[in-house]
PDB file of C-alpha atoms in Angstrom:
ATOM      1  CA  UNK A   1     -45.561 -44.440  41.872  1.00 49.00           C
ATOM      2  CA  UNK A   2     -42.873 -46.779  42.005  1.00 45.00           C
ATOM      3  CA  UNK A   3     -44.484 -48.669  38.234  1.00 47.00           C
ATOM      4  CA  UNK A   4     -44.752 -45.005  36.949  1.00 48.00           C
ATOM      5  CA  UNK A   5     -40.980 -44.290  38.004  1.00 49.00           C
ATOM      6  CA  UNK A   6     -39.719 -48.047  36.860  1.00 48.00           C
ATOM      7  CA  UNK A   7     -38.181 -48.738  39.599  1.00 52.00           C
ATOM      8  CA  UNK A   8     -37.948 -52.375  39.749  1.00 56.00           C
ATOM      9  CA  UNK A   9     -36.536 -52.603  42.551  1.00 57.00           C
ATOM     10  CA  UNK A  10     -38.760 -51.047  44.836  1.00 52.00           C
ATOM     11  CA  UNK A  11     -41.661 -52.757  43.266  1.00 54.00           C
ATOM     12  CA  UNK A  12     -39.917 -56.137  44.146  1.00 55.00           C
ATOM     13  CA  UNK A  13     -39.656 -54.907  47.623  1.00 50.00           C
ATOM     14  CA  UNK A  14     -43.488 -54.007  47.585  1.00 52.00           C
ATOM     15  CA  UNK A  15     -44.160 -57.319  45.957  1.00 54.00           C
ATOM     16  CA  UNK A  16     -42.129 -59.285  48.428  1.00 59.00           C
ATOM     17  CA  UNK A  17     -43.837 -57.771  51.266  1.00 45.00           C
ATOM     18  CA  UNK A  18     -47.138 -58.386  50.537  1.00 54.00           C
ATOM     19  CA  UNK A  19     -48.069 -55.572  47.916  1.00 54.00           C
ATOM     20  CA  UNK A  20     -51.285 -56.379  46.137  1.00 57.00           C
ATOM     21  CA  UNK A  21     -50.190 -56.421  41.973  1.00 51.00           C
ATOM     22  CA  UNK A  22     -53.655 -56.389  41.392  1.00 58.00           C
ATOM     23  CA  UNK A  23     -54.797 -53.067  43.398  1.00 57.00           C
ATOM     24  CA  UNK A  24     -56.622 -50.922  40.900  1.00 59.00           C
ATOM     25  CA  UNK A  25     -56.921 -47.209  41.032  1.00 60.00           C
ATOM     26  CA  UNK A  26     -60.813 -45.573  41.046  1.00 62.00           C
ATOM     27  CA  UNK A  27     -60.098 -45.829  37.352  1.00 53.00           C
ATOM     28  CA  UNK A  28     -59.458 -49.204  36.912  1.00 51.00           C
ATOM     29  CA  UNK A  29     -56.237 -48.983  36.384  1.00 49.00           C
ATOM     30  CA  UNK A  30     -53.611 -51.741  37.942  1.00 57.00           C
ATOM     31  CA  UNK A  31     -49.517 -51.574  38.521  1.00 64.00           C
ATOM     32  CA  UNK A  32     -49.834 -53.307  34.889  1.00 58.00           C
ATOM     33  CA  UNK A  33     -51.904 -51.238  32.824  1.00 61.00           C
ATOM     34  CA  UNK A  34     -49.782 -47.800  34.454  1.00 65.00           C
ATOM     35  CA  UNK A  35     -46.585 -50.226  33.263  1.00 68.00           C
ATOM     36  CA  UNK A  36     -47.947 -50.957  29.887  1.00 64.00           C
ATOM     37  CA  UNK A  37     -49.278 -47.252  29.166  1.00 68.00           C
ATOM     38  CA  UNK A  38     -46.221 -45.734  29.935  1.00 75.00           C
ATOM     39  CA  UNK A  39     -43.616 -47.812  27.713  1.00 79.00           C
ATOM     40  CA  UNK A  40     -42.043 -48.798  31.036  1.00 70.00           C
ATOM     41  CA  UNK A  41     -40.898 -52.647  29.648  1.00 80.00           C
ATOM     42  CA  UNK A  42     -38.918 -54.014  32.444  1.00 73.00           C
ATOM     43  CA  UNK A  43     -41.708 -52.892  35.134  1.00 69.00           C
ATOM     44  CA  UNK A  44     -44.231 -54.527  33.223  1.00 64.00           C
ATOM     45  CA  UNK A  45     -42.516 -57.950  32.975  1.00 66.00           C
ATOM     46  CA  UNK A  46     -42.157 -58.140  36.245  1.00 69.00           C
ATOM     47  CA  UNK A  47     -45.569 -57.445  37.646  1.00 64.00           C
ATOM     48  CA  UNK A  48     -46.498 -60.139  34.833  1.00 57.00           C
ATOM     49  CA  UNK A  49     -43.890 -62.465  36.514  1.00 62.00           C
ATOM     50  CA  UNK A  50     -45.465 -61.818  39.754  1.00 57.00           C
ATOM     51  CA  UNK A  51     -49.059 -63.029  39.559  1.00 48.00           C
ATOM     52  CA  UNK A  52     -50.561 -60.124  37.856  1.00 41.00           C
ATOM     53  CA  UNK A  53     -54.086 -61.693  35.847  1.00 43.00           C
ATOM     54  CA  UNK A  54     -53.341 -61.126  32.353  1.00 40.00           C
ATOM     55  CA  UNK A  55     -56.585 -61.242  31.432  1.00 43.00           C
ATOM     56  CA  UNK A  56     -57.154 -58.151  34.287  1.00 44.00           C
ATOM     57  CA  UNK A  57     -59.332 -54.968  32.541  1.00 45.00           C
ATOM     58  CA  UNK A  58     -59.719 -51.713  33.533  1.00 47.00           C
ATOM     59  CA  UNK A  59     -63.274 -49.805  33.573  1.00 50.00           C
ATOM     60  CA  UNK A  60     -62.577 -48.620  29.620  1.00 54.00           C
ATOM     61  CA  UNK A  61     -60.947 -52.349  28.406  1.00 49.00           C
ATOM     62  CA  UNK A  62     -57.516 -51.209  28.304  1.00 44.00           C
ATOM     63  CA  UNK A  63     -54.954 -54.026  27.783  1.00 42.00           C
ATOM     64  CA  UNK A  64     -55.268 -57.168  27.350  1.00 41.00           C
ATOM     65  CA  UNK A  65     -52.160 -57.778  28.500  1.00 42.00           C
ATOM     66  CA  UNK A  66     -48.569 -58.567  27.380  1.00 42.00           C
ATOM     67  CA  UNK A  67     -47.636 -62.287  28.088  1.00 43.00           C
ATOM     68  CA  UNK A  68     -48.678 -65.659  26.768  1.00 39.00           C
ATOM     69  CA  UNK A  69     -51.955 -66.525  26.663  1.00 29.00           C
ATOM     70  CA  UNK A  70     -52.847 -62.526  26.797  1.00 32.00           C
ATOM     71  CA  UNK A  71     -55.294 -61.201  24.651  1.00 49.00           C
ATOM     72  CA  UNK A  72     -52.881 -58.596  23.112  1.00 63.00           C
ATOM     73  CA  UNK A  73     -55.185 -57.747  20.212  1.00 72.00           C
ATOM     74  CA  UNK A  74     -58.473 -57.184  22.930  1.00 63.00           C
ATOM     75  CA  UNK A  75     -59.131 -53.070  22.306  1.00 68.00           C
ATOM     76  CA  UNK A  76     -61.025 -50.882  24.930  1.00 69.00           C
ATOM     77  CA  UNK A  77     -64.464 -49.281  24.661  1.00 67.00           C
ATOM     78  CA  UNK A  78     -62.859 -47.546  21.977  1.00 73.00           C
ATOM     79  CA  UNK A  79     -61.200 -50.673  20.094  1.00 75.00           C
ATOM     80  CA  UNK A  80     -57.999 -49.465  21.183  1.00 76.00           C
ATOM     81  CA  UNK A  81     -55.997 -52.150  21.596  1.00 76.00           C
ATOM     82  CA  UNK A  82     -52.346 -51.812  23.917  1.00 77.00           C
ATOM     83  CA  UNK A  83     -50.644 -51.652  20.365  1.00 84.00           C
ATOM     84  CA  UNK A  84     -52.174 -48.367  19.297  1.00 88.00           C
ATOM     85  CA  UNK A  85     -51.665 -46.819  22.882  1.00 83.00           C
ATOM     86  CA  UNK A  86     -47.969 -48.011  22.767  1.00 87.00           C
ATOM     87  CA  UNK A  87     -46.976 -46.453  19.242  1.00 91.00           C
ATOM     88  CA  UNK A  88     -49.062 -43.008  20.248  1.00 89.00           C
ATOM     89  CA  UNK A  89     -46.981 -42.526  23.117  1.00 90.00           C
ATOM     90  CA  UNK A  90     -43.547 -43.408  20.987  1.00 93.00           C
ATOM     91  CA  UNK A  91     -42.830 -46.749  23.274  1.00 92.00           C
ATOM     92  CA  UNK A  92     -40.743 -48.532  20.708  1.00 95.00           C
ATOM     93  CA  UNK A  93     -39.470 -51.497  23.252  1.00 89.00           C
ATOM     94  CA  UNK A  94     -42.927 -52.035  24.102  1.00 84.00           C
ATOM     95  CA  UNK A  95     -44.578 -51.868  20.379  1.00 89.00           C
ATOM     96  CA  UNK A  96     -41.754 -54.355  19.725  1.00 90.00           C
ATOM     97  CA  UNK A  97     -42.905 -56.779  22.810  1.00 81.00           C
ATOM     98  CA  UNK A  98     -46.260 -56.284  21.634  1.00 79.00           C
ATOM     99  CA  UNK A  99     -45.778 -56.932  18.451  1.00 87.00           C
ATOM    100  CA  UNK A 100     -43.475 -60.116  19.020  1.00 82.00           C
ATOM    101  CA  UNK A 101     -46.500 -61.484  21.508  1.00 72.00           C
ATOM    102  CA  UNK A 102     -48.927 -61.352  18.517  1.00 78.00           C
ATOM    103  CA  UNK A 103     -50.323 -58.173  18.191  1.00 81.00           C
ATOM    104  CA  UNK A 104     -51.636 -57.632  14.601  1.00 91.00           C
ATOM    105  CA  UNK A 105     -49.973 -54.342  12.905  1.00 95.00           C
ATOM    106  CA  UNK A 106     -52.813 -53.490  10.710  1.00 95.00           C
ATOM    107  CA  UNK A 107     -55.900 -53.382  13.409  1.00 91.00           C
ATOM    108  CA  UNK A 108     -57.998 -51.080  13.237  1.00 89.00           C
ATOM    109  CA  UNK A 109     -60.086 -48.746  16.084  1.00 84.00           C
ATOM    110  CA  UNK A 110     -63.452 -47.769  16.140  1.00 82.00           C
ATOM    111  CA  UNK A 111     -62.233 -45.183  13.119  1.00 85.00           C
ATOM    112  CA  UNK A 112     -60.127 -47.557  11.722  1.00 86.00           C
ATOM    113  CA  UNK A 113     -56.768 -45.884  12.848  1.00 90.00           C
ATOM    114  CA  UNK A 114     -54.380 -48.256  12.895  1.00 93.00           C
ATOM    115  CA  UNK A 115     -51.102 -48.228  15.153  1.00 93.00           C
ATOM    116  CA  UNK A 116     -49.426 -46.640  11.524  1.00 96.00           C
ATOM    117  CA  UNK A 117     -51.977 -44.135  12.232  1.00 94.00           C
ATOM    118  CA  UNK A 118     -51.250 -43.146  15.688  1.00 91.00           C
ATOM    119  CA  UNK A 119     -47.824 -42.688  15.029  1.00 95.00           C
ATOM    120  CA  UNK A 120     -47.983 -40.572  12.196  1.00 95.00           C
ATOM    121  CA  UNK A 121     -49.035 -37.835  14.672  1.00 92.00           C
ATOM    122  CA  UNK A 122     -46.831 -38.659  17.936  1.00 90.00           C
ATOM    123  CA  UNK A 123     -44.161 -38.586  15.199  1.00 94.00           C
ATOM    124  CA  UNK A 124     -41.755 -40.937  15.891  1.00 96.00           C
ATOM    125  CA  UNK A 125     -39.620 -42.475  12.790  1.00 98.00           C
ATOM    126  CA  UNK A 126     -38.124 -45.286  14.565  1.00 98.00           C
ATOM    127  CA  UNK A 127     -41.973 -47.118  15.356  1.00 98.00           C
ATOM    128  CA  UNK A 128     -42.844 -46.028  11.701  1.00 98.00           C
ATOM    129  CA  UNK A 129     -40.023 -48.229  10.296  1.00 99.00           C
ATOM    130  CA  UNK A 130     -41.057 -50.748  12.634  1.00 98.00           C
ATOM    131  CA  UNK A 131     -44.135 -51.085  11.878  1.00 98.00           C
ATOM    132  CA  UNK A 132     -43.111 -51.028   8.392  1.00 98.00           C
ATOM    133  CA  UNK A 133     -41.085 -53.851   8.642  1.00 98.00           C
ATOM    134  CA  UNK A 134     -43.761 -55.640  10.214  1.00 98.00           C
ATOM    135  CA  UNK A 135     -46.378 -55.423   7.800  1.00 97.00           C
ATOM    136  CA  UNK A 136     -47.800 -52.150   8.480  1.00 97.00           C
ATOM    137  CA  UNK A 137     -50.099 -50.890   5.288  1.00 95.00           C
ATOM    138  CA  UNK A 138     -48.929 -47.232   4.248  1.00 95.00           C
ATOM    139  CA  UNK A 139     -52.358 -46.518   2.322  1.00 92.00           C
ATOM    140  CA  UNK A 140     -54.508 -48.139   4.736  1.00 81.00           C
ATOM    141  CA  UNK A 141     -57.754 -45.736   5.214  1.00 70.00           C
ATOM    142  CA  UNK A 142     -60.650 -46.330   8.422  1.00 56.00           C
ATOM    143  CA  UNK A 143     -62.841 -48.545   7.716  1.00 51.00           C
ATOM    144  CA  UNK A 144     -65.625 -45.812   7.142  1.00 49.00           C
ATOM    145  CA  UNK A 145     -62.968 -44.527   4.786  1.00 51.00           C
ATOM    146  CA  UNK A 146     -62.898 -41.690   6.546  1.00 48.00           C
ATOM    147  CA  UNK A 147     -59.363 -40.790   4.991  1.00 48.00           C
ATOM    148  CA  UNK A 148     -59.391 -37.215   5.792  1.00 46.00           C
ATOM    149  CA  UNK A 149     -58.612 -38.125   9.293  1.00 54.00           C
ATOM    150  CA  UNK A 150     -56.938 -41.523   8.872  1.00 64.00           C
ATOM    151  CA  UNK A 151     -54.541 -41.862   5.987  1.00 87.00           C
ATOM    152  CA  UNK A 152     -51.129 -42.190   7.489  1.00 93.00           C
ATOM    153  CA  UNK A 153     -49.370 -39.731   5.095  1.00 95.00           C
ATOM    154  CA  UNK A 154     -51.827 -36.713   5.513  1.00 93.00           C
ATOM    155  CA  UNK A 155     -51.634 -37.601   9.298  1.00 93.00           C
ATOM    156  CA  UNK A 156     -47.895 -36.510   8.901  1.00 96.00           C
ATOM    157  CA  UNK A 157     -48.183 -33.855   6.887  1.00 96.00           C
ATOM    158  CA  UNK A 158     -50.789 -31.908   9.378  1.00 93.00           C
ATOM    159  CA  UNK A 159     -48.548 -32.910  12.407  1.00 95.00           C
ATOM    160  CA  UNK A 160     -45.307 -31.687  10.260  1.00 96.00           C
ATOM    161  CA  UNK A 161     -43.407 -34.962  10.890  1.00 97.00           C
ATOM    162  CA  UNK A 162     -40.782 -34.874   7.657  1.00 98.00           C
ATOM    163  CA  UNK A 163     -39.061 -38.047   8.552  1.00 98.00           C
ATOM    164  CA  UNK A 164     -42.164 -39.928   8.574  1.00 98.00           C
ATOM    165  CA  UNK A 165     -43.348 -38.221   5.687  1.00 98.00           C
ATOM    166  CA  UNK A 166     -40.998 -39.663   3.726  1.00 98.00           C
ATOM    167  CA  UNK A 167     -39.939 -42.771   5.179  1.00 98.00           C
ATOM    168  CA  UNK A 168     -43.913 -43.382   4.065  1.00 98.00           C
ATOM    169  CA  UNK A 169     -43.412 -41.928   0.225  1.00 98.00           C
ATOM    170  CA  UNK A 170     -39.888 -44.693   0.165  1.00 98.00           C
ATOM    171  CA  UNK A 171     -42.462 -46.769   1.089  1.00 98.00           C
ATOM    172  CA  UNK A 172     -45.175 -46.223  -1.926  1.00 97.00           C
ATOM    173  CA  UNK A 173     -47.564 -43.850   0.002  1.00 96.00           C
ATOM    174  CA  UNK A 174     -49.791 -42.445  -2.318  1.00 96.00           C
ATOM    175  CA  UNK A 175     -49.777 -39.028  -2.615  1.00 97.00           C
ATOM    176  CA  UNK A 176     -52.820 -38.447  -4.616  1.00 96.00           C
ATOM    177  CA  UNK A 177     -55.645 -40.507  -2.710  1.00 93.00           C
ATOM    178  CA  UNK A 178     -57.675 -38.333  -2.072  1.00 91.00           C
ATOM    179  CA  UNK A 179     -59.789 -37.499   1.486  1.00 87.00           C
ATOM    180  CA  UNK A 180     -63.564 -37.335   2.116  1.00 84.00           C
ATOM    181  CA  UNK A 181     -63.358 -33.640   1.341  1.00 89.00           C
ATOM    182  CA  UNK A 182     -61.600 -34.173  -2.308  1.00 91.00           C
ATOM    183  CA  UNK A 183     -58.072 -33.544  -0.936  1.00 94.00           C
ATOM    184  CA  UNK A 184     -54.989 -35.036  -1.659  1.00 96.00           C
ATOM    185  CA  UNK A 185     -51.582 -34.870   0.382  1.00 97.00           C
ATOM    186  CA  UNK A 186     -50.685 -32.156  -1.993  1.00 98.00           C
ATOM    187  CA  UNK A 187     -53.715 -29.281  -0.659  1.00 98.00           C
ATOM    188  CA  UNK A 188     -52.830 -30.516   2.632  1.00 96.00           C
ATOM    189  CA  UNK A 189     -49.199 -29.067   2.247  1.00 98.00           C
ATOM    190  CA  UNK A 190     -50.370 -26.110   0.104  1.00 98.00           C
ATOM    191  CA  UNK A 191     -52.393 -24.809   3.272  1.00 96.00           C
ATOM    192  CA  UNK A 192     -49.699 -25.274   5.578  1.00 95.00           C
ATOM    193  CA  UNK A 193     -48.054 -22.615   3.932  1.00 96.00           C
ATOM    194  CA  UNK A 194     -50.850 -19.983   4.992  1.00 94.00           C
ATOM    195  CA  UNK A 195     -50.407 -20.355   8.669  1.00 91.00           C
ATOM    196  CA  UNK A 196     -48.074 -17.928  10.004  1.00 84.00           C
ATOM    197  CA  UNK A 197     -46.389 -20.421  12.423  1.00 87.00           C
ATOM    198  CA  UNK A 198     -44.041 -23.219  11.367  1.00 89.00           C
ATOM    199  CA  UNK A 199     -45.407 -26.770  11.400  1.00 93.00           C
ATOM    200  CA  UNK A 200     -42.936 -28.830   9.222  1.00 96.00           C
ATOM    201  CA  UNK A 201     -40.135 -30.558  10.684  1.00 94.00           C
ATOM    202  CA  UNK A 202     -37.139 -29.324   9.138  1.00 95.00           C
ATOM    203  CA  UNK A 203     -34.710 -31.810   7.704  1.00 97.00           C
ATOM    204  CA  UNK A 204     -31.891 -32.598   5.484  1.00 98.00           C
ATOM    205  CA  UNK A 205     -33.816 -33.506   2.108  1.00 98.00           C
ATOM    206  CA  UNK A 206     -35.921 -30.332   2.633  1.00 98.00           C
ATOM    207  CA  UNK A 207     -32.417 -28.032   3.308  1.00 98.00           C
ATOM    208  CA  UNK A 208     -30.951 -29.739   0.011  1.00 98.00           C
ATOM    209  CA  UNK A 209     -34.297 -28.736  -1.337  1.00 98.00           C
ATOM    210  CA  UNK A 210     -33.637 -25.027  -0.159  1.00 98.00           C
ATOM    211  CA  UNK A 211     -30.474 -24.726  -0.758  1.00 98.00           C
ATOM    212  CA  UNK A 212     -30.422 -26.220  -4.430  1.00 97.00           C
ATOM    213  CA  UNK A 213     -33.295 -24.600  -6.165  1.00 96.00           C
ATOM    214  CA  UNK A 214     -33.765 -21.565  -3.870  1.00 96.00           C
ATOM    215  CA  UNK A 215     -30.075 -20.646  -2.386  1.00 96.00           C
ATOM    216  CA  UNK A 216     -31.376 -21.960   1.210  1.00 97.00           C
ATOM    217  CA  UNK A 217     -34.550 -19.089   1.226  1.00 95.00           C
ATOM    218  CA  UNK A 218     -37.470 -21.429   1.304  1.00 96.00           C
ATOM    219  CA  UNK A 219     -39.042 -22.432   4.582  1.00 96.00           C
ATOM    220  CA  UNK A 220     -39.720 -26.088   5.205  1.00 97.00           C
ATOM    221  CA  UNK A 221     -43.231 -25.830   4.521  1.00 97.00           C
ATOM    222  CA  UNK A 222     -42.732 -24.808   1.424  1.00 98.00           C
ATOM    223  CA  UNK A 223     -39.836 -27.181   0.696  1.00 98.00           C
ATOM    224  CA  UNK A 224     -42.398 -30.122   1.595  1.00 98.00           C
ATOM    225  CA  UNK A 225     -44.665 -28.729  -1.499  1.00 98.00           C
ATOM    226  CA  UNK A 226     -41.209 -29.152  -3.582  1.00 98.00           C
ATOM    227  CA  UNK A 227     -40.630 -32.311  -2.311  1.00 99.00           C
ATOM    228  CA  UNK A 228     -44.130 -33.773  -2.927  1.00 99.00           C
ATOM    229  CA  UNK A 229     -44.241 -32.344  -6.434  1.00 98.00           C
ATOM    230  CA  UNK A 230     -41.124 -34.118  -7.054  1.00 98.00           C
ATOM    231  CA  UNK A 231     -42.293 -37.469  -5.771  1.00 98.00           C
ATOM    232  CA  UNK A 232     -45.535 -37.345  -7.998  1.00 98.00           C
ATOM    233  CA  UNK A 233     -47.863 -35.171  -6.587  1.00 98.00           C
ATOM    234  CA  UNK A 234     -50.545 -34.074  -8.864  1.00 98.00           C
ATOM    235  CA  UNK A 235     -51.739 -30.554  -9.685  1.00 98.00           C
ATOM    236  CA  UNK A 236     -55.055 -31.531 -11.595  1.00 97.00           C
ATOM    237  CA  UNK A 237     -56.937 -33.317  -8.885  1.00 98.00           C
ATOM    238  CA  UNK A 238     -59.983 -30.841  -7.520  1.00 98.00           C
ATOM    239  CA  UNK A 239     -61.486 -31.256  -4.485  1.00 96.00           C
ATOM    240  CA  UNK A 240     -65.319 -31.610  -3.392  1.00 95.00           C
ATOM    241  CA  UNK A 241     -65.528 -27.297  -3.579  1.00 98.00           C
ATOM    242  CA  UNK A 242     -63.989 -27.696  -7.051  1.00 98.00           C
ATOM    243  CA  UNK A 243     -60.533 -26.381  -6.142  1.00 98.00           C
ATOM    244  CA  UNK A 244     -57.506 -27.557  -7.499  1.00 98.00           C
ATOM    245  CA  UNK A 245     -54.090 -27.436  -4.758  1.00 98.00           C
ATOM    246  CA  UNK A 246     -52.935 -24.157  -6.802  1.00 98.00           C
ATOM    247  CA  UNK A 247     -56.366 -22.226  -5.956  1.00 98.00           C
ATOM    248  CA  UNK A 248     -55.118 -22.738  -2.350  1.00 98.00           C
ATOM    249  CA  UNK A 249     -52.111 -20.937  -2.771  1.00 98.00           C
ATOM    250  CA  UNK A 250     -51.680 -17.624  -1.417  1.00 96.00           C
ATOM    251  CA  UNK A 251     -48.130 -17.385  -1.407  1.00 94.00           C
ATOM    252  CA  UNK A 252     -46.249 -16.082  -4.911  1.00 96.00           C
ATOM    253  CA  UNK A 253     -43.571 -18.434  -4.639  1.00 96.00           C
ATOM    254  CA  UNK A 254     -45.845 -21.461  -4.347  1.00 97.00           C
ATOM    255  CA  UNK A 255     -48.023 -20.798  -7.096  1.00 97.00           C
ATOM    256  CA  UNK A 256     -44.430 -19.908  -9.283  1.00 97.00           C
ATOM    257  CA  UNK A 257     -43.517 -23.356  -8.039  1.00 97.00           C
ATOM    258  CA  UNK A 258     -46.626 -25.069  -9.723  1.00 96.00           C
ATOM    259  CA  UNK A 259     -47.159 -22.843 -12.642  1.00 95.00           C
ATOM    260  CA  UNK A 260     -43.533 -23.992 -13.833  1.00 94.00           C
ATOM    261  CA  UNK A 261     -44.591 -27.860 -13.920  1.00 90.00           C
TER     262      UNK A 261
END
């Protein structure tokens, strides 16, 4: 409790008086791995400081762990490694750690997901720029290419994470590769506009968007269509059924939108 709470001071009082760093829960878990999982950086270093085994697994492999000589890049039964876990539950300090120990940025799981990957659909723009900076591959597919699941950029787009979205286009996403069912980014965002609740992330590109070609009367979804048309989305690309993004519009103002390209 006191690990999932940080409080570092009451784990140096359990330490100090004889608490065992390497106890493990019926799942395997120890004080470290609960640290580690939970983006809770300070806690962490300290059980590492205080004899916890580094090399230490739980029953599924998690984490590998965190310090020198740690096998950072070590995944679980799933190839998960502590990097992926750390940027899917929006830990920056600890993605940073990780990263700064060694971790490599472009590692795939057993689908190929990459820590890019993960992120794309917790949603957080802050690890996305990190992991930018740090070599992260925007078009990187799974290594079944499998891209229908695992291409960063669509990834955003079905979570509705704008800011990612494009921080990845400044970044030369493509927009047109397409998925293992024929379809690009573009179909994606055409079929957000069906549903009848709001996905997208509203945010100040998509207002100027709204407010500029439409006096400030299209939603976000259907500002993202705008947006990707604009950044060199194409219209001609069919899928595997034979269906071009357009056929996928059902709303009047989104087909107007492509018909006047």
């Amino acid at each position: 409790m006191a690990v999932q709470n940080g409080q570092e001071n009451v784990i140096e009082y359990l330490i100090n008086h004889g608490a065992d760093v390497e106890k493990a829960t019926a799942d395997g878990h120890t004080p470290l791995h609960l640290a580690a999982s939970l983006g809770r950086l300070k806690a962490t270093k300290f059980v590492l400081c205080h004899g916890a085994n580094v090399g230490r697994e739980d029953k599924d492999g998690f984490f590998k762990e965190l310090s020198q000589g740690a096998k950072v890049n070590k995944g679980d039964k799933y190839r998960m490694t502590a990097l992926h876990l750390a940027a899917q539950n929006g830990h920056l300090n600890v993605t940073t750690y990780l990263l700064i120990q060694g971790a490599e940025v472009n590692k795939g799981d057993n689908v190929g997901a990459t820590a890019l990957h993960r992120n794309a659909q917790n949603g957080r723009l802050d690890i996305t720029e990190y992991l930018i900076s740090q070599g992260a591959k925007v078009n990187e597919g799974d290594i079944n290419d499998l891209k229908d699941i695992h291409l960063a950029i669509q990834l955003a787009i079905q979570h509705g994470h704008t800011s990612i979205i494009e921080k990845l286009v400044s970044e030369g996403a493509d927009l047109n590769i397409q998925s293992t069912d024929g379809q690009t980014s573009l179909h994606k965002a055409i079929k957000l506009c069906n549903k009848s609740e709001e996905i997208i992330q509203g945010t100040d590109t998509l207002k100027d968007i709204s407010d500029e070609y439409y006096k400030g009367e299209l939603s976000p979804e259907k500002a993202l269509v705008f947006y990707l048309l604009e950044n060199g989305a194409k219209l001609d690309v069919k899928d595997k059924a034979g269906n071009l993004p357009i056929q996928y519009a059902k709303d009047e103002e989104i087909k107007q939108m492509i018909l006047s390209r």
